[in-house]
Coordinates of C-alpha atoms in Angstrom, one line a residue:
Chain A
M312 CA 15.0 52.8 0.4
D313 CA 12.6 52.3 -2.5
V314 CA 14.3 49.1 -3.7
D315 CA 14.3 47.8 -0.2
R316 CA 10.5 48.3 0.1
L317 CA 9.9 46.7 -3.2
H318 CA 12.0 43.8 -2.2
R319 CA 10.1 43.4 1.1
R320 CA 6.7 43.6 -0.7
R321 CA 7.8 40.9 -3.2
R322 CA 8.7 38.6 -0.3
R323 CA 5.4 39.2 1.4
W324 CA 3.5 38.4 -1.8
K325 CA 5.5 35.3 -2.4
E326 CA 4.6 34.2 1.2
R327 CA 0.9 34.8 0.5
L328 CA 1.1 33.0 -2.9
M329 CA 2.7 30.0 -1.5
T330 CA 0.3 29.8 1.4
V331 CA -2.6 29.9 -1.0
L332 CA -0.9 27.2 -3.2
I333 CA -0.4 25.0 -0.2
Y334 CA -4.1 25.3 0.9
L335 CA -5.1 24.6 -2.7
S336 CA -3.0 21.4 -2.8
V337 CA -4.9 20.1 0.2
L338 CA -8.2 20.8 -1.5
V339 CA -7.0 19.3 -4.8
A340 CA -6.0 16.1 -3.1
L341 CA -9.3 15.8 -1.1
L342 CA -11.5 16.5 -4.2
P343 CA -11.1 12.9 -5.6
L344 CA -11.7 11.5 -2.2
F345 CA -15.0 13.2 -1.8
S346 CA -15.9 12.6 -5.4
I347 CA -15.3 8.8 -5.0
L348 CA -17.2 8.6 -1.7
I349 CA -20.2 10.6 -3.0
Y350 CA -20.4 8.7 -6.3
V351 CA -20.1 5.3 -4.6
A352 CA -22.7 6.3 -2.0
I353 CA -25.3 7.7 -4.5
K354 CA -24.9 5.2 -7.3
G355 CA -24.2 2.4 -4.8
I356 CA -27.2 2.8 -2.6
G357 CA -29.4 3.2 -5.7
A358 CA -28.3 -0.3 -6.8
L359 CA -28.9 -2.0 -3.5
N360 CA -32.0 -3.9 -2.5
W361 CA -32.8 -7.0 -0.5
D362 CA -32.1 -9.3 -3.4
F363 CA -28.6 -8.0 -3.7
F364 CA -27.7 -9.5 -0.4
V365 CA -29.5 -12.8 -0.7
R366 CA -29.5 -13.8 -4.4
L367 CA -26.9 -15.1 -6.8
P368 CA -25.7 -13.1 -9.8
G369 CA -28.1 -13.3 -12.7
P370 CA -28.1 -12.7 -16.4
V371 CA -28.2 -9.1 -17.7
G372 CA -31.4 -7.4 -16.9
D373 CA -32.5 -9.8 -14.2
P374 CA -34.1 -7.5 -11.6
H375 CA -33.5 -10.1 -8.8
A376 CA -29.8 -10.6 -9.3
G377 CA -27.6 -10.2 -6.3
M378 CA -24.1 -10.9 -5.0
A379 CA -24.7 -13.1 -1.9
N380 CA -22.0 -15.5 -3.0
A381 CA -19.5 -12.7 -3.4
I382 CA -20.2 -11.2 0.0
V383 CA -19.9 -14.6 1.7
G384 CA -16.9 -15.4 -0.5
T385 CA -15.1 -12.2 0.5
L386 CA -15.7 -12.9 4.2
E387 CA -14.4 -16.5 3.9
L388 CA -11.3 -15.3 2.0
L389 CA -10.7 -12.8 4.8
L390 CA -11.1 -15.5 7.4
V391 CA -8.5 -17.7 5.7
A392 CA -6.2 -14.7 5.2
A393 CA -6.5 -13.9 8.9
A394 CA -5.8 -17.5 9.8
V395 CA -2.6 -17.4 7.7
G396 CA -1.4 -13.8 8.3
L397 CA -2.2 -13.2 12.0
P398 CA -0.4 -16.1 13.7
I399 CA 2.7 -15.9 11.5
G400 CA 2.8 -12.1 11.7
I401 CA 2.2 -11.9 15.5
L402 CA 4.6 -14.7 16.4
A403 CA 7.3 -13.4 14.1
G404 CA 6.8 -9.9 15.6
I405 CA 7.1 -11.3 19.1
Y406 CA 10.4 -12.9 18.2
L407 CA 11.7 -9.7 16.7
A408 CA 10.8 -7.6 19.7
E409 CA 11.6 -10.0 22.5
F410 CA 14.6 -12.0 21.2
G411 CA 15.5 -10.2 18.0
G412 CA 17.9 -7.5 19.0
H413 CA 19.8 -6.3 15.9
G414 CA 21.6 -9.4 14.9
L415 CA 22.0 -10.6 11.3
F416 CA 19.0 -12.9 11.5
S417 CA 16.5 -10.4 12.9
N418 CA 17.7 -7.7 10.6
S419 CA 17.3 -9.9 7.6
V420 CA 13.8 -10.9 8.7
R421 CA 12.9 -7.2 9.1
F422 CA 14.4 -6.3 5.7
L423 CA 12.5 -9.2 4.0
A424 CA 9.3 -8.2 5.7
D425 CA 9.7 -4.8 4.3
V426 CA 10.5 -6.3 0.9
L427 CA 7.4 -8.4 1.1
S428 CA 5.2 -5.4 1.9
G429 CA 6.5 -3.7 -1.2
V430 CA 5.9 -6.5 -3.6
P431 CA 3.2 -5.6 -6.1
S432 CA 0.0 -7.5 -5.2
I433 CA -0.3 -9.1 -8.6
V434 CA 3.1 -10.7 -8.1
I435 CA 1.8 -12.2 -4.9
G436 CA -1.1 -13.5 -7.0
I437 CA 1.4 -15.2 -9.4
F438 CA 3.2 -16.7 -6.4
A439 CA 0.0 -18.1 -4.9
Y440 CA -0.9 -19.5 -8.3
A441 CA 2.4 -21.3 -8.7
L442 CA 2.3 -22.5 -5.1
M443 CA -1.3 -23.7 -4.8
V444 CA -3.2 -23.6 -8.1
L445 CA -0.7 -25.1 -10.5
P446 CA 0.0 -28.3 -8.5
V447 CA -3.7 -29.2 -8.2
K448 CA -4.7 -27.7 -11.6
H449 CA -7.8 -25.8 -10.4
F450 CA -8.5 -22.4 -8.9
S451 CA -9.5 -22.4 -5.2
G452 CA -10.7 -20.2 -2.4
W453 CA -7.8 -21.5 -0.3
S454 CA -5.2 -20.2 -2.7
G455 CA -6.9 -16.8 -2.7
G456 CA -7.1 -16.6 1.0
V457 CA -3.5 -17.6 1.3
A458 CA -2.5 -14.9 -1.2
L459 CA -4.2 -12.3 1.0
G460 CA -2.7 -13.8 4.1
I461 CA 0.8 -13.5 2.7
M462 CA 0.1 -9.8 2.1
M463 CA -0.9 -9.4 5.7
I464 CA 2.2 -11.0 7.2
P465 CA 4.7 -8.1 6.9
V466 CA 2.2 -5.5 8.1
V467 CA 1.2 -7.5 11.1
T468 CA 4.8 -8.4 11.9
R469 CA 6.1 -4.9 12.0
T470 CA 3.1 -3.6 13.9
T471 CA 3.4 -6.3 16.5
E472 CA 7.1 -5.6 16.9
E473 CA 6.5 -1.9 17.4
L474 CA 3.7 -2.4 19.8
I475 CA 5.6 -4.9 22.0
R476 CA 8.5 -2.6 22.1
M477 CA 6.3 0.2 23.4
V478 CA 5.3 -1.9 26.5
P479 CA 7.1 -0.2 29.4
R480 CA 10.1 -2.0 30.7
S481 CA 8.9 -1.7 34.2
L482 CA 6.0 -4.0 33.6
R483 CA 8.3 -6.7 32.4
E484 CA 10.6 -6.2 35.3
A485 CA 7.7 -6.4 37.7
G486 CA 6.8 -9.8 36.3
L487 CA 10.3 -11.1 36.3
A488 CA 10.8 -9.9 39.8
L489 CA 7.8 -12.0 40.9
G490 CA 9.5 -15.0 39.5
V491 CA 7.3 -15.4 36.5
P492 CA 9.2 -17.2 33.7
R493 CA 10.1 -15.1 30.7
W494 CA 7.6 -16.7 28.2
R495 CA 4.8 -16.1 30.7
V496 CA 5.8 -12.5 31.1
T497 CA 5.6 -12.1 27.3
V498 CA 2.3 -13.9 26.9
S499 CA 0.4 -12.8 30.0
I500 CA 1.8 -9.3 30.6
V501 CA 3.4 -7.9 27.4
L502 CA 0.9 -9.3 25.0
R503 CA -2.0 -8.4 27.2
T504 CA -0.8 -4.9 27.5
A505 CA -0.4 -4.6 23.7
A506 CA -3.7 -6.5 22.9
G507 CA -5.6 -3.3 22.0
G508 CA -3.0 -2.2 19.6
L509 CA -2.6 -5.6 18.1
T510 CA -6.4 -5.7 17.4
T511 CA -6.0 -2.4 15.7
G512 CA -3.1 -3.6 13.6
A513 CA -5.0 -6.7 12.7
M514 CA -8.0 -4.8 11.6
L515 CA -6.0 -2.4 9.5
A516 CA -4.2 -5.3 7.9
L517 CA -7.5 -7.0 7.1
A518 CA -9.0 -3.7 5.8
R519 CA -6.0 -3.4 3.5
V520 CA -6.4 -6.9 1.9
A521 CA -10.2 -6.8 1.9
G522 CA -10.0 -4.5 -1.1
E523 CA -7.4 -6.4 -3.0
T524 CA -8.4 -7.8 -6.4
A525 CA -5.2 -8.5 -8.3
P526 CA -4.0 -11.4 -6.0
L527 CA -7.4 -13.1 -6.5
L528 CA -7.5 -13.0 -10.3
F529 CA -5.6 -16.3 -10.7
T530 CA -6.4 -17.8 -7.3
A531 CA -9.9 -17.4 -6.1
F532 CA -10.8 -16.6 -9.7
G533 CA -14.5 -15.7 -9.1
N534 CA -17.6 -17.7 -9.4
R535 CA -21.2 -16.9 -10.5
Y536 CA -22.6 -19.6 -8.3
W537 CA -22.3 -20.8 -4.7
H538 CA -19.0 -22.5 -4.0
R539 CA -19.5 -25.8 -2.1
S540 CA -16.1 -25.5 -0.5
L541 CA -13.0 -23.4 -0.5
N542 CA -11.5 -26.0 -2.8
E543 CA -13.5 -24.5 -5.7
P544 CA -13.3 -21.1 -7.4
V545 CA -14.8 -18.6 -5.0
A546 CA -16.5 -15.3 -5.8
A547 CA -15.3 -12.1 -4.2
L548 CA -16.8 -8.6 -4.2
T549 CA -13.7 -7.1 -5.7
L550 CA -13.6 -9.6 -8.5
Q551 CA -17.3 -9.1 -9.2
I552 CA -16.8 -5.3 -9.3
Y553 CA -14.0 -5.7 -11.8
Q554 CA -15.9 -8.0 -14.0
Y555 CA -19.1 -5.9 -14.0
A556 CA -17.3 -2.5 -14.3
I557 CA -15.6 -3.5 -17.5
S558 CA -18.7 -5.1 -18.9
A559 CA -20.7 -3.4 -21.6
F560 CA -24.1 -3.7 -19.8
E561 CA -25.6 -0.8 -17.9
D562 CA -27.3 -3.2 -15.5
W563 CA -24.1 -4.9 -14.5
Q564 CA -22.3 -1.6 -14.2
R565 CA -25.1 -0.5 -11.8
Q566 CA -24.5 -3.6 -9.7
A567 CA -20.8 -2.9 -9.7
W568 CA -21.5 0.4 -7.9
G569 CA -23.7 -1.5 -5.4
A570 CA -20.9 -3.9 -4.7
A571 CA -18.4 -1.0 -4.4
F572 CA -20.6 0.6 -1.8
V573 CA -20.8 -2.7 0.3
L574 CA -17.0 -3.1 0.0
I575 CA -16.2 0.5 0.9
I576 CA -18.5 0.3 3.9
M577 CA -16.7 -2.9 5.1
V578 CA -13.3 -1.3 4.6
L579 CA -14.3 2.0 6.3
I580 CA -15.8 0.2 9.3
L581 CA -12.6 -1.7 9.8
N582 CA -10.6 1.4 9.5
I583 CA -12.7 3.5 11.8
L584 CA -12.9 0.8 14.4
A585 CA -9.2 0.4 14.2
R586 CA -8.6 4.1 14.7
L587 CA -11.0 4.4 17.6
G588 CA -9.1 1.5 19.2
T589 CA -5.8 3.3 18.8
R590 CA -7.1 6.4 20.4
S591 CA -8.3 4.7 23.5
K592 CA -5.1 2.7 23.7
F593 CA -2.9 5.7 23.7
S594 CA -5.0 7.6 26.2
T595 CA -4.8 4.7 28.7
Q596 CA -1.1 4.4 28.1
Q597 CA -0.3 7.9 28.9
E598 CA -1.8 7.6 32.4
Chain B
M1190 CA 4.3 8.0 14.0
S1191 CA 4.3 6.8 10.5
S1192 CA 0.9 5.8 9.2
S1193 CA 0.1 2.2 8.6
A1194 CA -1.9 3.2 5.6
T1195 CA 1.2 4.0 3.7
G1196 CA 2.4 0.5 3.9
I1197 CA 5.6 1.2 5.7
P1198 CA 5.1 0.2 9.2
G1199 CA 7.8 1.2 11.5
Q1200 CA 10.6 3.1 10.0
G1201 CA 13.2 3.7 12.6
H1202 CA 12.0 1.2 15.2
H1203 CA 14.4 2.1 17.9
P1204 CA 12.8 1.6 21.2
P1205 CA 13.7 3.8 24.0
A1206 CA 14.0 0.7 26.1
G1207 CA 17.0 -0.4 24.2
R1208 CA 17.7 -4.1 23.8
T1209 CA 15.1 -6.1 25.6
G1210 CA 17.4 -8.9 26.6
S1211 CA 18.7 -10.2 23.3
G1212 CA 20.7 -12.8 25.2
G1213 CA 20.0 -16.4 25.5
T1214 CA 17.0 -18.2 26.9
G1215 CA 17.7 -18.7 30.5
E1216 CA 19.4 -15.3 31.1
Q1217 CA 17.8 -12.5 33.0
P1218 CA 17.7 -9.4 30.9
G1219 CA 20.7 -7.2 31.6
G1220 CA 20.6 -4.0 33.5
P1221 CA 18.9 -3.4 36.8
L1222 CA 17.8 -7.1 37.2
A1223 CA 21.1 -8.6 36.2
A1224 CA 22.1 -10.9 39.1
G1225 CA 20.9 -12.7 42.1
G1226 CA 17.4 -13.3 43.5
L1227 CA 15.6 -14.8 40.5
Q1228 CA 18.1 -17.6 40.2
F1229 CA 16.8 -19.1 43.4
S1230 CA 13.4 -19.8 42.1
S1231 CA 14.4 -20.9 38.7
R1232 CA 13.7 -24.5 38.0
P1233 CA 15.1 -26.4 35.1
R1234 CA 11.7 -26.6 33.4
R1235 CA 11.5 -22.9 33.1
G1236 CA 14.6 -22.8 31.0
L1237 CA 13.1 -25.4 28.8
A1238 CA 9.8 -23.6 28.3
D1239 CA 11.6 -20.3 27.6
A1240 CA 13.8 -22.0 25.0
L1241 CA 10.7 -23.6 23.4
F1242 CA 9.0 -20.3 23.3
K1243 CA 11.9 -18.7 21.6
A1244 CA 12.3 -21.5 19.2
V1245 CA 8.6 -21.4 18.2
T1246 CA 8.5 -17.7 17.6
G1247 CA 11.8 -17.9 15.9
A1248 CA 10.5 -20.5 13.6
F1249 CA 7.6 -18.2 12.6
A1250 CA 10.1 -15.4 12.0
S1251 CA 12.2 -17.6 9.7
L1252 CA 9.0 -18.4 7.9
I1253 CA 9.2 -14.9 6.4
L1254 CA 12.7 -15.6 5.2
V1255 CA 11.5 -18.8 3.6
L1256 CA 8.5 -17.2 2.1
V1257 CA 10.5 -14.5 0.3
L1258 CA 13.1 -17.0 -0.8
L1259 CA 10.4 -19.2 -2.2
L1260 CA 8.8 -16.3 -4.0
V1261 CA 12.1 -15.5 -5.7
L1262 CA 12.7 -19.1 -6.5
E1263 CA 9.2 -19.6 -7.9
L1264 CA 9.4 -16.5 -10.0
V1265 CA 12.8 -17.4 -11.5
R1266 CA 11.8 -21.0 -12.0
S1267 CA 8.5 -20.2 -13.8
S1268 CA 10.1 -17.6 -16.0
W1269 CA 13.1 -19.7 -16.8
P1270 CA 11.9 -20.8 -20.3
S1271 CA 11.3 -17.2 -21.2
L1272 CA 14.6 -16.1 -19.7
K1273 CA 16.4 -18.8 -21.7
A1274 CA 14.5 -18.2 -25.0
F1275 CA 14.8 -14.4 -25.1
G1276 CA 17.6 -13.3 -22.7
W1277 CA 18.1 -9.6 -22.4
R1278 CA 16.3 -9.1 -25.7
F1279 CA 13.1 -9.6 -23.7
L1280 CA 13.5 -6.2 -22.2
V1281 CA 14.1 -4.2 -25.4
T1282 CA 12.0 -5.9 -28.1
Q1283 CA 8.4 -4.8 -29.0
T1284 CA 6.7 -7.9 -30.4
W1285 CA 4.2 -9.6 -28.1
D1286 CA 2.7 -12.3 -30.1
P1287 CA 1.4 -15.5 -28.4
V1288 CA 0.6 -17.1 -31.7
R1289 CA 4.2 -16.9 -33.0
Q1290 CA 5.6 -17.4 -29.5
Q1291 CA 7.5 -14.1 -29.7
F1292 CA 7.6 -12.1 -26.5
G1293 CA 9.2 -8.7 -25.9
A1294 CA 8.4 -6.5 -22.9
L1295 CA 9.2 -3.1 -24.2
P1296 CA 5.6 -1.7 -24.7
F1297 CA 4.7 -2.8 -21.2
I1298 CA 7.8 -1.4 -19.6
F1299 CA 7.2 1.8 -21.6
G1300 CA 3.6 2.0 -20.4
T1301 CA 4.5 1.4 -16.7
V1302 CA 7.4 3.9 -16.7
V1303 CA 5.5 6.7 -18.5
S1304 CA 2.3 6.3 -16.5
S1305 CA 4.2 6.3 -13.3
L1306 CA 6.4 9.2 -14.2
L1307 CA 3.3 11.1 -15.2
A1308 CA 1.8 10.2 -11.8
L1309 CA 4.9 11.6 -10.1
I1310 CA 4.8 14.9 -12.0
L1311 CA 1.2 15.4 -11.0
S1312 CA 1.4 14.1 -7.5
V1313 CA 4.6 15.4 -6.1
P1314 CA 3.7 19.1 -5.9
V1315 CA 0.3 18.4 -4.4
S1316 CA 1.7 15.8 -1.9
L1317 CA 4.5 18.2 -0.8
G1318 CA 1.9 20.9 -0.3
I1319 CA -0.2 18.6 1.9
A1320 CA 2.9 17.5 3.9
I1321 CA 4.0 21.1 4.4
Y1322 CA 0.5 22.0 5.5
L1323 CA 0.2 19.2 8.0
A1324 CA 3.7 19.6 9.4
E1325 CA 4.1 23.4 9.4
M1326 CA 0.8 25.3 8.9
A1327 CA -2.3 23.4 10.0
P1328 CA -3.8 24.4 13.3
H1329 CA -3.4 21.6 15.8
W1330 CA -7.1 20.6 15.8
L1331 CA -7.1 20.2 12.1
R1332 CA -4.1 18.0 11.7
G1333 CA -5.7 14.8 12.9
P1334 CA -8.8 15.1 10.6
V1335 CA -6.9 16.2 7.5
S1336 CA -4.3 13.4 8.0
F1337 CA -7.2 11.0 8.4
L1338 CA -8.8 12.1 5.2
V1339 CA -5.6 11.9 3.2
E1340 CA -4.9 8.4 4.6
L1341 CA -8.5 7.4 3.7
L1342 CA -7.4 8.0 0.1
A1343 CA -5.0 5.1 0.6
A1344 CA -7.7 2.9 2.1
I1345 CA -10.0 3.0 -0.9
P1346 CA -9.6 -0.3 -2.8
S1347 CA -7.9 0.0 -6.2
V1348 CA -10.8 -1.7 -8.0
I1349 CA -13.1 1.1 -6.7
Y1350 CA -10.6 3.7 -8.1
G1351 CA -10.9 1.8 -11.4
L1352 CA -14.7 1.9 -11.3
W1353 CA -14.7 5.6 -10.5
G1354 CA -12.0 6.1 -13.1
I1355 CA -14.1 4.5 -15.9
F1356 CA -17.3 6.3 -15.1
V1357 CA -16.3 9.7 -13.6
L1358 CA -12.7 10.4 -14.4
V1359 CA -12.5 9.2 -18.0
P1360 CA -15.2 11.5 -19.3
L1361 CA -13.5 14.4 -17.5
V1362 CA -10.2 13.4 -19.0
R1363 CA -11.8 13.3 -22.5
Q1364 CA -12.9 16.9 -22.1
L1365 CA -9.5 17.9 -20.9
E1366 CA -8.0 16.1 -24.0
V1367 CA -10.3 17.9 -26.3
F1368 CA -9.2 21.2 -24.7
L1369 CA -5.5 20.3 -24.8
G1370 CA -5.8 19.0 -28.4
T1371 CA -7.4 22.2 -29.6
Y1372 CA -4.8 24.6 -28.1
L1373 CA -1.7 22.4 -27.8
G1374 CA -2.4 19.8 -30.4
F1375 CA 0.8 20.7 -32.3
I1376 CA 2.8 19.1 -29.6
P1377 CA 3.1 15.3 -30.2
L1378 CA 2.3 14.8 -26.5
F1379 CA -1.2 16.1 -26.9
S1380 CA -2.0 14.8 -30.4
G1381 CA -4.4 12.2 -31.6
P1382 CA -8.1 11.5 -30.9
P1383 CA -9.4 12.2 -27.4
Y1384 CA -10.6 8.8 -26.2
G1385 CA -10.5 9.6 -22.5
I1386 CA -9.2 6.2 -21.8
G1387 CA -5.4 5.9 -22.2
M1388 CA -2.1 6.9 -20.8
L1389 CA -3.2 10.3 -19.4
A1390 CA -6.1 8.8 -17.5
A1391 CA -3.8 6.1 -16.1
G1392 CA -1.3 8.7 -15.0
I1393 CA -4.0 10.8 -13.3
I1394 CA -5.5 8.0 -11.4
L1395 CA -2.1 6.8 -10.3
A1396 CA -1.3 10.3 -9.1
I1397 CA -4.3 10.3 -6.9
M1398 CA -3.5 6.8 -5.5
I1399 CA 0.2 7.6 -4.6
T1400 CA -0.5 11.0 -3.1
P1401 CA -1.3 9.7 0.4
T1402 CA 2.0 7.7 0.4
I1403 CA 4.2 10.6 -0.6
A1404 CA 2.3 13.1 1.6
A1405 CA 2.4 10.9 4.8
V1406 CA 6.0 10.0 4.5
S1407 CA 7.1 13.5 3.6
R1408 CA 5.1 14.8 6.6
D1409 CA 6.9 12.4 8.9
V1410 CA 10.3 13.5 7.5
I1411 CA 9.5 17.2 7.8
L1412 CA 8.4 16.7 11.4
A1413 CA 11.8 15.2 12.1
V1414 CA 13.5 18.5 11.2
P1415 CA 14.7 20.0 14.5
N1416 CA 12.9 23.2 15.6
S1417 CA 16.2 24.9 16.1
Q1418 CA 16.7 25.0 12.4
R1419 CA 13.4 26.8 11.9
E1420 CA 13.9 29.2 14.8
A1421 CA 17.4 30.2 13.5
S1422 CA 15.9 31.0 10.1
L1423 CA 12.9 33.0 11.5
A1424 CA 15.3 34.9 13.8
L1425 CA 17.2 36.0 10.8
G1426 CA 14.1 37.6 9.5
A1427 CA 13.0 35.0 6.9
T1428 CA 9.4 34.7 6.1
R1429 CA 7.6 31.4 6.9
W1430 CA 7.8 30.3 3.2
E1431 CA 11.5 31.2 3.0
T1432 CA 12.1 29.1 6.1
I1433 CA 10.2 26.2 4.7
R1434 CA 11.9 26.4 1.3
N1435 CA 15.5 27.2 2.4
V1436 CA 15.7 25.4 5.7
V1437 CA 13.1 22.8 6.3
L1438 CA 12.9 21.3 2.8
E1439 CA 16.6 21.6 2.4
Y1440 CA 17.2 19.6 5.6
A1441 CA 14.5 17.0 4.8
Q1442 CA 15.5 16.8 1.1
S1443 CA 16.8 13.2 0.9
G1444 CA 13.9 11.9 3.0
I1445 CA 11.5 13.6 0.7
I1446 CA 13.2 12.0 -2.2
G1447 CA 12.8 8.7 -0.4
A1448 CA 9.1 9.4 0.0
I1449 CA 8.8 10.1 -3.7
I1450 CA 10.6 6.9 -4.6
L1451 CA 8.2 5.0 -2.3
G1452 CA 5.3 6.5 -4.2
L1453 CA 7.0 5.5 -7.4
G1454 CA 7.2 2.0 -6.2
R1455 CA 3.5 2.0 -5.4
A1456 CA 2.7 3.4 -8.9
L1457 CA 4.7 0.7 -10.7
G1458 CA 3.0 -2.1 -9.0
E1459 CA -0.6 -0.8 -9.1
T1460 CA -2.8 -3.1 -11.1
M1461 CA -6.5 -2.8 -11.1
A1462 CA -7.1 0.9 -11.5
V1463 CA -4.5 1.1 -14.3
T1464 CA -5.8 -1.9 -16.1
M1465 CA -9.3 -0.4 -16.1
V1466 CA -8.4 2.9 -17.6
I1467 CA -5.2 2.5 -19.7
G1468 CA -6.8 0.9 -22.7
N1469 CA -4.7 -2.2 -22.8
R1470 CA -3.1 -1.9 -26.2
P1471 CA 0.6 -2.7 -26.4
E1472 CA 1.8 0.2 -28.5
I1473 CA 4.5 2.8 -27.9
S1474 CA 3.2 6.2 -28.8
A1475 CA 4.4 9.8 -28.2
S1476 CA 0.9 10.9 -27.4
L1477 CA -0.5 10.8 -23.9
F1478 CA -3.9 10.5 -25.4
S1479 CA -3.3 7.1 -27.0
F1480 CA -4.1 3.7 -25.5
A1481 CA -1.3 2.0 -23.7
T1482 CA -0.7 -0.9 -21.4
S1483 CA 1.5 -1.8 -18.4
L1484 CA 3.4 -4.6 -16.9
T1485 CA 0.7 -5.2 -14.3
S1486 CA -2.2 -4.9 -16.7
V1487 CA -0.9 -7.4 -19.2
I1488 CA -0.4 -9.9 -16.5
A1489 CA -3.9 -9.3 -15.2
N1490 CA -5.4 -9.6 -18.7
E1491 CA -3.6 -12.5 -20.2
F1492 CA -2.5 -14.8 -17.3
N1493 CA -5.7 -16.8 -17.2
E1494 CA -6.2 -17.2 -20.9
S1495 CA -2.6 -17.7 -21.9
G1496 CA -1.5 -19.4 -25.1
G1497 CA 0.9 -22.0 -23.9
A1498 CA 3.8 -22.5 -21.5
L1499 CA 6.1 -19.9 -23.0
H1500 CA 3.4 -17.2 -22.8
I1501 CA 2.9 -17.9 -19.1
S1502 CA 6.6 -17.9 -18.6
A1503 CA 6.9 -14.5 -20.3
L1504 CA 4.2 -13.1 -18.2
V1505 CA 5.9 -14.4 -15.0
E1506 CA 9.1 -12.8 -16.2
L1507 CA 7.2 -9.5 -16.4
G1508 CA 6.3 -10.1 -12.7
L1509 CA 10.0 -10.9 -11.9
V1510 CA 11.0 -7.6 -13.5
L1511 CA 8.4 -5.7 -11.5
F1512 CA 9.5 -7.5 -8.3
L1513 CA 13.2 -6.7 -8.8
V1514 CA 12.5 -3.0 -9.6
T1515 CA 10.2 -2.5 -6.6
I1516 CA 12.8 -4.2 -4.3
V1517 CA 15.5 -1.8 -5.4
L1518 CA 13.3 1.2 -5.2
N1519 CA 11.8 0.4 -1.8
S1520 CA 15.2 -0.3 -0.3
L1521 CA 16.6 2.9 -1.6
A1522 CA 13.6 4.9 -0.3
R1523 CA 13.7 3.3 3.1
F1524 CA 17.3 4.1 3.4
L1525 CA 16.8 7.8 2.5
V1526 CA 13.9 8.2 4.9
W1527 CA 15.7 6.5 7.7
Q1528 CA 18.7 8.7 7.2
V1529 CA 16.9 11.9 7.8
Q1530 CA 15.1 10.6 10.8
Q1531 CA 18.3 9.2 12.2
R1532 CA 20.1 12.5 11.9
N1533 CA 17.8 13.8 14.6
G1534 CA 18.2 10.9 16.9
G1535 CA 15.2 9.2 15.4
A1536 CA 12.8 11.4 17.3
A1537 CA 10.1 13.3 15.5
R1538 CA 9.2 16.8 16.6
V1539 CA 5.9 16.7 18.5

């Protein structure tokens, strides 16, 4: 009797202890998140002013130094990345969903897309360097954009495939029954139905590569001045943060926080927009 | 649904609709539509357009094949001089000397492996706690927000982790090192001067960065455990924790191992944050306090200012090693996760 009660009490205590530990683990994981967001916000906003957005980087101590070229550079690199990653990813995703089935070819494409998404970003950087920098012997914005685009491809492909597969069969059948050719059914009905989700996927993929630094180190390389074209080394916010963060100058470190704030806002906006998009898509789909 | 933030879009993509007409171009999709009516209106041009559409999308799909093939070829080709010069010795020798053209990868492999394992040790308990919380304990209205916050951790750029690491984490780590050194300094692991920067800082920052991956995938795996399993355990009088420990985690075990391996893959390939806090000194030390380096950070540091062709080649070979290891790990992890979700017919518990 007594042993039994002791045993029961021990089990109850263990239950409580584990519950507390699990709650704690959530707190422990979120602590760094809040710390990062708060530091970036406080130190970042403190470093921002009008000059930051319209002026070029300056020497240490220059009160009017900015990162206009890096902001523009990041946007241009993302544009190139989207131009590379979205068409390839979406069309490949369409193929996998509409014609793919589970044959050898489609399964290898799926497997290799997964492989590609697991490749460390710095290795993608080496690849883009070998492909586009080495032959012309100079760094370029193009190579950086392509490196980011390659990183987008697997994400976009798998998202597209999944979304297209979620389009109800009845919609397709309705189109086919009306005598619409198959490719028109895919383009006008299936893709249009999945459009919201595709936008979400595209934005998440862009958000993911917007913060990448490693693939740009040997491709876009960074630039302290305006680039005249994407055929030259191009500045990017991430590269600038890296360079300034590891510098020995307090002034540059301060600007690194400013750039981090701008970058994180960009990434967060893309993420939140994407999530809002998902929510409305699902709510309409359930009707 | 698996989160896209974890970088593994679509495990178990098995549509309820089944095959959506995997047949040839002109065919009607099988099933309810199979025969008849449509053939009346079909003109020869339609078959052509359909075939063209399939060919174009197929070409883009094969582009992925080509791309990965090219990546492998390029890595092997560029690292060939180094492969030929050093052979297997490359992986086990310690000298890294661009001046004498001697290259051995051991210190980098050591740094990568130790910092990643350290990250796993720190991250796994916390990640599993989050996964259990999200799948088993959280009230319904809190699941979304908490998942979102955890996944936000995956959305923060790694260079910002590095920045935060240098200025916020490293001073904290230094205090921790002083503390550990005072009380546990007799253990080689915790000996040496407390710089703050070094292996320990790298391990901690990696742990933070891989937590969302492990947590999100484990959560999905735990959600795939059938409710009947839980109910049976609870009906036998088990407490909630006993049910989680003996039934749910048991059932989901291989999938959770998959999630952990996926996290390991992320840790091995992480570049910027590690480079910024690890100290970048190629030495093998028993102490977690000492400077170290990793495969990724030496590539990031030396690639642009390399001393000659063999140096570049050796750096690319480091990339090749990284590439091969991550492929093996990721394939293994995906297989394990897929297996658990498959057992339950691929459907997650809602």
